[in-house]
XYZ file of C-alpha atoms in Angstrom:
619
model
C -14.662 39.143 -16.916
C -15.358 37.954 -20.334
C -15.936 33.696 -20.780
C -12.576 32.170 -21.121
C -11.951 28.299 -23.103
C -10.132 25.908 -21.555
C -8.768 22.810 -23.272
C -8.126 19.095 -21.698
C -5.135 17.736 -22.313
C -5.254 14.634 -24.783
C -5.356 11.553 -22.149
C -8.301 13.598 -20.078
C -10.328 13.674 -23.904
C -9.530 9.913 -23.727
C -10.464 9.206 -20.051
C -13.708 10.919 -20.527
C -14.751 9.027 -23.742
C -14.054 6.084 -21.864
C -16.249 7.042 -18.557
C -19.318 8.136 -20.677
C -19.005 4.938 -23.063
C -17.733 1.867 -21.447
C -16.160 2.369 -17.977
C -19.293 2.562 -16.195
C -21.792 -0.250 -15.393
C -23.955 0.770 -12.918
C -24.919 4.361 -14.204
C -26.429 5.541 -10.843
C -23.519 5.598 -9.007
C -23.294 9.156 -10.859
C -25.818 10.537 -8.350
C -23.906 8.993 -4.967
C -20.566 10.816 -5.811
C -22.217 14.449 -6.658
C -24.529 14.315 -3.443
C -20.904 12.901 -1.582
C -19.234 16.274 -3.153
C -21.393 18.350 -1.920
C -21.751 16.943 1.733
C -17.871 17.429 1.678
C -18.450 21.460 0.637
C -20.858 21.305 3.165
C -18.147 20.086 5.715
C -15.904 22.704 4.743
C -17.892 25.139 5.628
C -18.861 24.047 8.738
C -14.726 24.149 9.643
C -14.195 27.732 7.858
C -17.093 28.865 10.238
C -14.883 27.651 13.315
C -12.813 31.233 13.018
C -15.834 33.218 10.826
C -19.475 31.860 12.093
C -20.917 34.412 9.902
C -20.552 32.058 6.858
C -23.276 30.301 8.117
C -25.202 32.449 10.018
C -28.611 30.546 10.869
C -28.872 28.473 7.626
C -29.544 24.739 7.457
C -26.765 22.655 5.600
C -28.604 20.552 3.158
C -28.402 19.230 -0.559
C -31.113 19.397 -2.753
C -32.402 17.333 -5.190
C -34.393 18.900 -8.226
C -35.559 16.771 -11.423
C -37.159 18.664 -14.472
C -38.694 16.656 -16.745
C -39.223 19.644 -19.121
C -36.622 20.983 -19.224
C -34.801 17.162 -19.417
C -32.215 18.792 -16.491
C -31.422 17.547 -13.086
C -29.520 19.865 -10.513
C -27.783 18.992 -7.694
C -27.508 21.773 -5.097
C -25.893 22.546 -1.821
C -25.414 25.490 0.277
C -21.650 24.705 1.260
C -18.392 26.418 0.954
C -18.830 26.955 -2.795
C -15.930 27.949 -5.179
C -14.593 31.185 -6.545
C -13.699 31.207 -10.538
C -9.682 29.956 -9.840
C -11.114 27.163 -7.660
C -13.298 26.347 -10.306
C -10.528 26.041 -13.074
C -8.818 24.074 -10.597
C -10.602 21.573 -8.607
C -12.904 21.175 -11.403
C -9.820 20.668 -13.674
C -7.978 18.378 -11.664
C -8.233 15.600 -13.705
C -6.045 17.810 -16.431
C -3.349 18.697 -14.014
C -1.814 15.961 -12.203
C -3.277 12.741 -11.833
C -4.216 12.388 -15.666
C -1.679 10.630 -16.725
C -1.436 8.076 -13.928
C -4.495 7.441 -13.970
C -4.831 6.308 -18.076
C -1.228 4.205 -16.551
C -2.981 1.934 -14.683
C -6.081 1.184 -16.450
C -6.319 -2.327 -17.489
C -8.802 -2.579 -19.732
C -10.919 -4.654 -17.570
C -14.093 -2.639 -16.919
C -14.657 -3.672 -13.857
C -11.326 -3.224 -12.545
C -10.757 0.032 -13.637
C -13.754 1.476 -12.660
C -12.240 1.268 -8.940
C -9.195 3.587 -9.371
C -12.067 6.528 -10.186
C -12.661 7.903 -6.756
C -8.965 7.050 -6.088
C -8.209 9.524 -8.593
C -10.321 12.289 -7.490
C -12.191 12.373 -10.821
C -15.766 11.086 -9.330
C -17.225 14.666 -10.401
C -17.177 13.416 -14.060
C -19.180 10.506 -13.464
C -21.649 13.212 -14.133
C -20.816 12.600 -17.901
C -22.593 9.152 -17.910
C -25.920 10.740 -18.118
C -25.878 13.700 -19.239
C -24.741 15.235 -22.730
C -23.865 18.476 -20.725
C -22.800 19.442 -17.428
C -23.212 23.312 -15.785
C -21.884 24.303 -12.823
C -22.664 27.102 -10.637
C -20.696 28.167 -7.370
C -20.748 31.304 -5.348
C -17.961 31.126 -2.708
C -18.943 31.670 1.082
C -18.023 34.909 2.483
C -18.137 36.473 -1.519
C -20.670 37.989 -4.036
C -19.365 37.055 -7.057
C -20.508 33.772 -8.668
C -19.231 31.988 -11.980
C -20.133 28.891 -14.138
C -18.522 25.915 -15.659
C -19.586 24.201 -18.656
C -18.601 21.209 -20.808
C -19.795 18.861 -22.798
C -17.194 16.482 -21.878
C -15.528 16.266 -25.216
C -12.306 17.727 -23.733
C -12.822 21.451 -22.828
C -14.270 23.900 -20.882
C -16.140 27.170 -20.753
C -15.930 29.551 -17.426
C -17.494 32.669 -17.018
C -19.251 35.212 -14.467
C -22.917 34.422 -13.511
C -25.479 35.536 -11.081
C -26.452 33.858 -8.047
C -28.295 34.680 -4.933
C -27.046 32.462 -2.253
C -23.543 31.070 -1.782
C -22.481 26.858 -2.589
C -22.369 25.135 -5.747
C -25.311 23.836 -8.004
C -24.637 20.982 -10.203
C -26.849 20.830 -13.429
C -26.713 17.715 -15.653
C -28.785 17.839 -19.002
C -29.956 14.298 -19.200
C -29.378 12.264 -22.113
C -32.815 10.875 -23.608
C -31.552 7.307 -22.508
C -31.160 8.175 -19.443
C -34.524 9.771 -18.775
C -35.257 7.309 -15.738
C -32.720 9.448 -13.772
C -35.578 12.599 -13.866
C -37.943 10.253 -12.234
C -38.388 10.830 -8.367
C -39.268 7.740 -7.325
C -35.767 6.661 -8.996
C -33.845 9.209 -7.030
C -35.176 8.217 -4.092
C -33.917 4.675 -4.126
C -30.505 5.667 -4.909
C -30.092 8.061 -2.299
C -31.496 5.680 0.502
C -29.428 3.123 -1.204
C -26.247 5.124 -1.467
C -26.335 8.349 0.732
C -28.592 6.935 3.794
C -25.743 7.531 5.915
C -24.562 11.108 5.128
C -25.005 13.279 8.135
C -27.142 16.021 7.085
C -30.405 16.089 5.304
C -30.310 15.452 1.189
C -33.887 16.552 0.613
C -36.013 16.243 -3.120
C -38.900 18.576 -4.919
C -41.839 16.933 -5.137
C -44.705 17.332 -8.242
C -46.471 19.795 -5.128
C -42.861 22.152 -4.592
C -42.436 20.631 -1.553
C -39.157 19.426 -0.459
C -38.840 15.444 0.936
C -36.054 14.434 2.860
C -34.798 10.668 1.811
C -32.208 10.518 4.327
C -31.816 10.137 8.324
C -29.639 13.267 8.120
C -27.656 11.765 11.429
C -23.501 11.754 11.672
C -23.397 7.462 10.664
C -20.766 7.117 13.508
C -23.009 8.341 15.960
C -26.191 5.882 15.380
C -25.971 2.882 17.456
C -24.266 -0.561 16.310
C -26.994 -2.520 16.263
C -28.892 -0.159 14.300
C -26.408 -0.699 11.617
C -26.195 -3.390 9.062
C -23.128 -4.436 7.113
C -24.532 -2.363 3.834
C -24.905 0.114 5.873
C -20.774 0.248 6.424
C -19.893 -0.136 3.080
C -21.964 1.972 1.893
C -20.289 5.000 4.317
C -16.883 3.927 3.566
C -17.485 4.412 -0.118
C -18.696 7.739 1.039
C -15.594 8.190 2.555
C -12.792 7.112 0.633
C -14.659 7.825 -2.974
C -13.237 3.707 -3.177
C -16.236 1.571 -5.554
C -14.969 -1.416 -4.126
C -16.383 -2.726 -0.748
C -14.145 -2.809 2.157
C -12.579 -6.205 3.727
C -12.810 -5.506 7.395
C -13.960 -2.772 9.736
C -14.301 -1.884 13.603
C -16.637 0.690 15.027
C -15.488 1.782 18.698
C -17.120 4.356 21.040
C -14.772 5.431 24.029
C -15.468 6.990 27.043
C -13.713 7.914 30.053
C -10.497 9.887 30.567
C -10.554 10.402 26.598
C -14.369 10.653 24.926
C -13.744 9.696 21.290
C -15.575 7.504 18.497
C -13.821 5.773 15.577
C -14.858 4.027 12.099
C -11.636 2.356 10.639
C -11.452 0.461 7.366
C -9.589 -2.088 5.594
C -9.497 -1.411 2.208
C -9.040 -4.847 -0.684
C -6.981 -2.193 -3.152
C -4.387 0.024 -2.480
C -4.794 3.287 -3.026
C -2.439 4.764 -5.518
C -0.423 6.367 -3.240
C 0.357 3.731 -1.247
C 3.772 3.664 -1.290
C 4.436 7.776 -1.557
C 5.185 8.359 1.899
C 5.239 11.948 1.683
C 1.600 11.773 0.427
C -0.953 13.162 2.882
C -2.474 10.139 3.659
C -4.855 9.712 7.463
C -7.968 9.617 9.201
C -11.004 11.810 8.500
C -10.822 13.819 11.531
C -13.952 15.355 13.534
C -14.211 17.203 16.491
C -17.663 17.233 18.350
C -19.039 16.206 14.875
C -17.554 19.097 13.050
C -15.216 18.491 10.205
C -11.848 18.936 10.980
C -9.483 17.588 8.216
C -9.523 14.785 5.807
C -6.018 13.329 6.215
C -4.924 13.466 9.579
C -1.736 11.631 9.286
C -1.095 11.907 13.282
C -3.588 9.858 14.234
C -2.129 6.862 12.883
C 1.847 5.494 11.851
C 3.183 5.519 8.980
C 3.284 1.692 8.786
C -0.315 2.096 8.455
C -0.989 4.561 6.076
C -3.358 2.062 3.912
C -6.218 2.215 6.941
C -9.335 4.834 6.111
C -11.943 5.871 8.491
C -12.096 8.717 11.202
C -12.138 9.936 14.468
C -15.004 11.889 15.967
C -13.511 13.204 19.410
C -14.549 15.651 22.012
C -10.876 16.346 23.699
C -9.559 18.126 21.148
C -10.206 22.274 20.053
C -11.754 22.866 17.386
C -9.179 24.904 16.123
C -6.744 22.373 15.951
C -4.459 22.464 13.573
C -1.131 20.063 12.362
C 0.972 21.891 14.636
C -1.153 21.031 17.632
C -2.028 17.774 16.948
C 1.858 16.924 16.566
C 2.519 18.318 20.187
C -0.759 16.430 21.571
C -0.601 14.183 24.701
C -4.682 13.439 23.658
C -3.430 12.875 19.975
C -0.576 10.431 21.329
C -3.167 8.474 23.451
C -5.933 7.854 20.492
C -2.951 7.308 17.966
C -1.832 4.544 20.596
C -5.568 3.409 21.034
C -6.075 3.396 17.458
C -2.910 1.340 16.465
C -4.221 -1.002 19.040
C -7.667 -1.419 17.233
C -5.829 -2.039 13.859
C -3.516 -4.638 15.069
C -6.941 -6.048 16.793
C -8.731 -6.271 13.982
C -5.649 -7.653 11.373
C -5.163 -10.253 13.910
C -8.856 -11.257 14.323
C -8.855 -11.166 10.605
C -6.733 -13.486 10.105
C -7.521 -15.939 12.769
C -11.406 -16.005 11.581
C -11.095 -15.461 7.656
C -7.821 -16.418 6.398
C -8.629 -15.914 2.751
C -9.725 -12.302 3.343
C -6.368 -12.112 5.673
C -4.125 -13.269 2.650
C -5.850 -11.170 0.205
C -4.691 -8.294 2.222
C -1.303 -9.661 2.634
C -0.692 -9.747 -1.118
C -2.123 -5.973 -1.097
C -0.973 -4.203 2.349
C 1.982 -7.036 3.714
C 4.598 -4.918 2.394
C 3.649 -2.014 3.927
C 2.814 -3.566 7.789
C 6.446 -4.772 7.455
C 7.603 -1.383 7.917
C 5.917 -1.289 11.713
C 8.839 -4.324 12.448
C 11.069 -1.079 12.084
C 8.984 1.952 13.252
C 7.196 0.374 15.994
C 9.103 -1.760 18.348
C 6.619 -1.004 21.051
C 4.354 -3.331 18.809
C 7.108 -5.556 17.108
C 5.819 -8.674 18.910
C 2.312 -8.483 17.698
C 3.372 -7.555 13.794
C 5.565 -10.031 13.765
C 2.395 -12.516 14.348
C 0.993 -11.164 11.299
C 3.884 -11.170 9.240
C 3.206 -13.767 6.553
C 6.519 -15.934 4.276
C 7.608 -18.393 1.810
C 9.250 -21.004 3.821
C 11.302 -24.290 2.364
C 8.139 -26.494 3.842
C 5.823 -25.258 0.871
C 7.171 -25.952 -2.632
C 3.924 -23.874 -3.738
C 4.927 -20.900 -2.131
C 2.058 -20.610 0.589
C 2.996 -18.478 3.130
C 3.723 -18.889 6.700
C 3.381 -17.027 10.220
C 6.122 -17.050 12.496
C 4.021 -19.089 15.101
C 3.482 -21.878 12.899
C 7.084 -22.074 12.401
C 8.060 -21.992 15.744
C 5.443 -24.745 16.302
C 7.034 -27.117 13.660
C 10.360 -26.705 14.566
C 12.861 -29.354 14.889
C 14.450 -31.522 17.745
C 17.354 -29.861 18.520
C 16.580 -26.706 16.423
C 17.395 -23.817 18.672
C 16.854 -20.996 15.885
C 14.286 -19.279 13.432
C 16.188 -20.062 10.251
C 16.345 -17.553 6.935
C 17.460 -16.370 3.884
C 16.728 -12.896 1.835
C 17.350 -13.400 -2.315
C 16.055 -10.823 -4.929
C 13.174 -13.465 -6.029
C 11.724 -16.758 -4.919
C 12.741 -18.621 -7.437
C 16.377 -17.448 -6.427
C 15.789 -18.282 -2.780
C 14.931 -22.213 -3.572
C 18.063 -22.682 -5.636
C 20.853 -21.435 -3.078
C 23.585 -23.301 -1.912
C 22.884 -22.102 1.606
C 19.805 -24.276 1.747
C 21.376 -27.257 1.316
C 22.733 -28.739 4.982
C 19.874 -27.296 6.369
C 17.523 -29.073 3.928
C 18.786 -32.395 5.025
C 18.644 -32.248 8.303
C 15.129 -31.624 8.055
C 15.062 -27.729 9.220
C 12.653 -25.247 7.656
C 14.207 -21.723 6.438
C 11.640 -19.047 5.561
C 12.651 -17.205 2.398
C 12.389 -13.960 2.129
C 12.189 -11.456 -0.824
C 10.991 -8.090 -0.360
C 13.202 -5.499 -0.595
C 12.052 -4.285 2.773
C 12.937 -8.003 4.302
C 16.642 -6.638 5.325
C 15.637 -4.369 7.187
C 13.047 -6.098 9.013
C 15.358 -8.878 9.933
C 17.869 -6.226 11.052
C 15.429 -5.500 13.490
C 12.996 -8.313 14.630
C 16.047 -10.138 15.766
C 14.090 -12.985 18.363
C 10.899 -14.416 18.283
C 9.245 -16.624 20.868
C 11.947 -16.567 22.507
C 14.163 -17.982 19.473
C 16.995 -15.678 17.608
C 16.722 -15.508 14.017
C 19.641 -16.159 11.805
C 20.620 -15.744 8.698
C 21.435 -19.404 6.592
C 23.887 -17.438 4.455
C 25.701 -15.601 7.482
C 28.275 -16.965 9.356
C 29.036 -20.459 10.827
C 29.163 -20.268 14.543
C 26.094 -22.286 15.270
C 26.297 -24.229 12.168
C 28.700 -26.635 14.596
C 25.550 -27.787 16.235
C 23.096 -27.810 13.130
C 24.540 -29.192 9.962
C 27.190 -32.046 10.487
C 29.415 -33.124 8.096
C 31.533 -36.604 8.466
C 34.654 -36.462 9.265
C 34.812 -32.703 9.612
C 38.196 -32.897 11.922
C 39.950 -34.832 9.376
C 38.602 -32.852 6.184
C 39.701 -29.919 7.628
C 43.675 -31.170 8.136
C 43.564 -32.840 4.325
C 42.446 -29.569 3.526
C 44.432 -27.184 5.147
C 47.247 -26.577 2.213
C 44.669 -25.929 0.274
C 42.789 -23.532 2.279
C 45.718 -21.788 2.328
C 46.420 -21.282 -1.570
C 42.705 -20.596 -2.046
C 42.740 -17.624 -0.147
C 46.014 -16.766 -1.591
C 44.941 -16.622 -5.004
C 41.967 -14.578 -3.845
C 43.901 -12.248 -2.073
C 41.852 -9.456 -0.507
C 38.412 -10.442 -1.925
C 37.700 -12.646 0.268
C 38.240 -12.438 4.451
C 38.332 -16.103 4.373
C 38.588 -19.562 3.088
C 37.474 -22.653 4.888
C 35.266 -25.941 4.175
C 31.674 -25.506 4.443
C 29.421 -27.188 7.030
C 26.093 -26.398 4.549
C 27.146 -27.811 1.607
C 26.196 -31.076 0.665
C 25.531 -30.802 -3.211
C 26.987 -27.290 -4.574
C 31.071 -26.553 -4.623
C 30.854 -23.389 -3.283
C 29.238 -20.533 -1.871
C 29.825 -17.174 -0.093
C 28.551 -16.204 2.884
C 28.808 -12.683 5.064
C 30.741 -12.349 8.237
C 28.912 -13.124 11.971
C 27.664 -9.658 13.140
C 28.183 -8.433 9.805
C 25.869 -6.805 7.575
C 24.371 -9.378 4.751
C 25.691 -9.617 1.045
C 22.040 -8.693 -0.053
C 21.615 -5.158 2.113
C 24.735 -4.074 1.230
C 24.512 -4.547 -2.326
C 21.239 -2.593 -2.201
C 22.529 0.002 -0.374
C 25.999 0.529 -2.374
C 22.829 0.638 -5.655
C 20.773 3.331 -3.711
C 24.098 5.357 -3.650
C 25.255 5.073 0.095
C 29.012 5.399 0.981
C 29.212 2.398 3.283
C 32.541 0.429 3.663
C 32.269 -3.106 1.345
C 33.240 -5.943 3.758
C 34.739 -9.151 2.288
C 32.753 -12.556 2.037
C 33.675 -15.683 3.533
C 34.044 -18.398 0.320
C 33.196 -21.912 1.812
C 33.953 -25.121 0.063
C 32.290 -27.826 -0.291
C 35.136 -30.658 0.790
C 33.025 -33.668 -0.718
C 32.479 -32.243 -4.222
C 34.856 -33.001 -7.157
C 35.758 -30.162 -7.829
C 37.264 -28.947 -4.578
C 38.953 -32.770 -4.267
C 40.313 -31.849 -7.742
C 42.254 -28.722 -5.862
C 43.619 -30.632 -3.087
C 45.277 -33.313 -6.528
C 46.204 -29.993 -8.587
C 50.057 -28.980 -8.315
C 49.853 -26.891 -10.927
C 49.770 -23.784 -9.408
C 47.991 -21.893 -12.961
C 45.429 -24.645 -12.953
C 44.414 -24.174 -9.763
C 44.267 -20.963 -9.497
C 41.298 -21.223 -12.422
C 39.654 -23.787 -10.725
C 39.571 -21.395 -7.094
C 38.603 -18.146 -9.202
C 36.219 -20.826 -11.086
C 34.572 -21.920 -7.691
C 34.162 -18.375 -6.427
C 32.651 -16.659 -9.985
C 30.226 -19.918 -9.353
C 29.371 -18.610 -5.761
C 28.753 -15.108 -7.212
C 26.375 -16.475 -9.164
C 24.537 -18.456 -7.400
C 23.780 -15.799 -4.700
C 22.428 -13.571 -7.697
C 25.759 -11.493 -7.916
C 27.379 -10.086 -10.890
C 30.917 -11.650 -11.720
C 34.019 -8.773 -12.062
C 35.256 -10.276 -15.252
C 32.860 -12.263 -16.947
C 35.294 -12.249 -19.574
C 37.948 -13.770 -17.907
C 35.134 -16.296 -16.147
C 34.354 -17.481 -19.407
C 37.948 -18.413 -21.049
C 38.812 -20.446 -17.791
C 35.670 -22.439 -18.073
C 36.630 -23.531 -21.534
C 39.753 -24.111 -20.355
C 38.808 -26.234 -17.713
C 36.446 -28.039 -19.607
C 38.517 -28.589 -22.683
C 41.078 -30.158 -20.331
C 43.485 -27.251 -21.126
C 46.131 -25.343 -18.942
C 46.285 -21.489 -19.009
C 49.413 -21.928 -21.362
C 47.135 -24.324 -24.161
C 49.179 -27.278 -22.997
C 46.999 -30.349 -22.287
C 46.310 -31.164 -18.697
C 46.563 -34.757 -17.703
């Protein structure tokens, strides 16, 4: 087959004029993610050769190291799975298919920053670019004879075409730039690998000036060397192996188990989410080993959903190794190290943010979101996720978050309940009504604003011991909380009108009735007891769910001047636009969208120009 041309999109020309000029700082990370792509074809193999040894056959995986200062080249080799000529045009195109576009979405501009979301992306290969003016490669795919070769200069296409060569794998030849000549110097190699690829478990080996080949590292599975062999470096350093992230990790655990299940695992918390994050149909898991043969990189059973930003692996001897999805789905061993591993997570979170509470927030702001969901999935654990759950809370003006223990622990005399209140922002949350009685009496509401929040109320219904309620729901233990003088005889002066109000609203409202949490706004409108809250249903009626709309209580606020000026109005005009008035102004305030604005506006001026519906003057 003759050599075909293949053209980048525009955005991939872009994103590789930006890697070779200015997104990289440290140019020699080039050299960690080639020798990390070719340990993972070296992986590969080692699983294809499960069902057909013969891929293998007695050879040693290894990568190999070659610098030639003559020839100004330096090759990369391995003797992995390799790729046939599609593969080529499509792993080695990736970057032009799909995640492109994304990618060029979410750079910032800041160097620094964006040079993180490159192994995210899956575009580590063309780090390659950085140093060299050229890049060949040249792959022979196991099991095959036939060989081709990819070239590009990195100015936005491609050349692929048949090639000899004798053994199978992939060879990765970079034609140095004259800038970058220290990167054809062995003793320069050499550092980098020990400094980046110490930990890859088999042996990365260099040419010397005699022919001879070196090996740099310890050529040992990381996971299986001894703790206190291992250094902190030493785990970053394998987890940017592993999740191709250029950022360090914030927390990690290292277990060995033995007994009834015989299993190691590495898990990570990442500082950035990956971009996937919050695709849930992503493939998204643990590295997964068995007897320290590759398995499969994203071995979603192993861990919930709810935690879905954890990376790492599992090295076990209980399982085949010709597991596949199916099995592991239908696996009592899979459903005890899932259960074991959820356990080391929650371990770790929660030691986190005991012992470093900065490092626990920063992953709040990333990964809080996301742990919320376990509140719904995983009620076996709702207890312990609830003591990580972190709010905004009425006590902190600032917005510093809370835990659910140090609420309970400041709680009030007399306060039998975990107060809150779900709004569509912050800023929305501090100005409502429903704050107000509770406010001063001195009792602390959390506030909560995540889209997610309604369902994880809906669900983590006690704490402690203590029921959580809703401020803006109901009123049947408001009798004990918020007290308002004279509340008996309030609720006899106001009784006619009570009964007009609700008249006037007709069926938009299931109730009228004076308001025990009111102290300084005339109205508000709060859901039913039992029923569901004015915020979830909104947001489901948006998502398009057929779910029947139930009606709002609208409390009054019986010591506010406007709802005394209802029980003086005869009128029956004028106070019907001072009720519809009061209950467009409870719309609002909860964030709600009035049903005639119009109309809302002309009784306003109305009201405010001292004017009855008819233009006379009121007196």
């Amino acid at each position: 087959m003759s050599a075909e041309r293949h053209t980048f999109q525009a955005e991939t020309k872009s994103l590789l004029r930006l890697m070779i000029h200015s997104l990289y700082s440290n140019k020699e990370i080039f050299l960690r993610e080639l020798i990390s792509n070719a340990s993972d074809a070296c992986d590969k193999l080692r699983f294809e050769a499960i069902s057909r040894p013969e891929l293998i056959g007695a050879d040693e995986l290894a990568v190999e190291i070659v610098a030639d200062k003559e020839a100004g080249t330096l090759t990369i080799r391995d003797n992995g799975i390799g790729m046939s000529r599609e593969e080529m045009v499509q792993h080695l195109g990736t970057i032009a298919r799909s995640g492109t576009r994304e990618f060029m979405n979410k750079l910032t501009g800041d160097q620094a920053k964006d040079a993180q979301l490159i192994g995210q992306f899956g575009v580590g290969f063309y780090s390659s670019f950085i140093v060299a003016d050229e890049v060949t490669v040249r792959s022979r795919r196991a099991g095959t004879d036939e060989a081709s070769e990819w070239t590009s200069t990195g100015e936005g296409d491609f050349e692929i075409k048949e090639t000899e060569k004798a053994t199978r794998g992939t060879e990765v030849i970079l034609k140095v730039r004259d800038d970058d000549k220290e990167f054809l110097e062995n003793s320069r190699l050499s550092f980098i690998v020990r400094k980046y690829s110490d930990h890859i478990g088999l042996p990365i080996r260099i040419r010397n000036d005699k022919g001879e080949l070196d090996t740099l590292n310890q050529a040992r599975a990381f996971w299986t060397r001894p703790k206190a062999e291992l250094k902190d470096e030493d785990y970053q350093a394998f987890y940017k192996h592993l999740s191709h992230d250029f950022e360090d990790a914030l927390a990690w655990a290292h277990h060995k188990v033995e007994g009834n299940l015989e299993y190691t695992s590495l898990i990570y918390i990442p500082k950035r989410a990956p971009f996937e994050l919050w695709n849930r149909e992503a493939h998204q898991g643990l590295h997964l080993y068995v007897k320290r043969v590759f398995i499969m990189d994203k071995a979603a059973e192993l861990l919930p959903p709810y935690l879905r930003f954890v990376r790492g692996l599992v090295d076990t001897a209980d399982l085949p190794l010709n597991v596949s999805r199916e099995i592991l789905q239908g696996s009592r061993t899979t459903e005890k190290i899932k259960s074991a591993l959820v356990k080391r997570v929650l371990d770790l979170l929660e030691e986190m943010a005991e012992k470093k509470p900065g490092d626990y927030k920063q992953f709040w702001n990333t990964f809080g979101s996301v742990l919320k969901e376990g509140i719904v999935e995983d009620a076996a654990n709702g207890e312990r996720i609830g003591r990580l759950l972190r709010m905004a809370s009425t006590r902190d003006p600032d917005g510093e978050p809370t835990s659910l223990p140090e609420y309970v622990k400041r709680m009030a005399e007399g306060q039998k309940s975990i107060y809150f209140l779900t709004a569509e922002s912050l800023t929305a949350a501090r100005s409502s009504p429903h704050l107000e009685g509770f406010a001063k009496r001195g009792f602390e509401v959390l506030l909560l604003t995540d889209r997610i929040d309604e369902w994880v109320v809906s669900h983590l219904t006690e704490f402690d011991g203590k029921s959580l309620k809703s401020v803006a729901q109901g009123a049947a233990e408001l009798e004990d909380v918020v007290e308002t003088a004279e509340q008996s005889q309030q609720e006899t002066a106001f009784k006619d009108v009570l009964e007009r109000a609700k008249a006037v609203l007709a069926d938009r409202v299931q109730e009228v009735q004076l308001s025990k949490r009111l102290t300084e706004s005339p109205s508000c409108l709060v859901a039913p007891d039992f029923g569901m809250s004015r915020r979830l249903e909104k947001m489901l009626l948006q998502g398009g769910e057929k779910i029947p709309r139930s009606k709002p209580i609208l409390e009054l606020n019986a010591g506010h001047p406007l709802v005394e000026r209802l029980k003086e109005t005869n009128d029956e005009a004028v106070f019907g636009d001072l009720v519809e008035l009061l209950h467009g102004q409870a719309q609002l305030a909860e964030g709600g969208q009035l049903d005639d604005p119009g109309a809302f506006v002309k009784r306003l001026n109305r009201l405010v120009l001292g004017q009855a519906p008819t233009g006379r003057i009121i007196v």
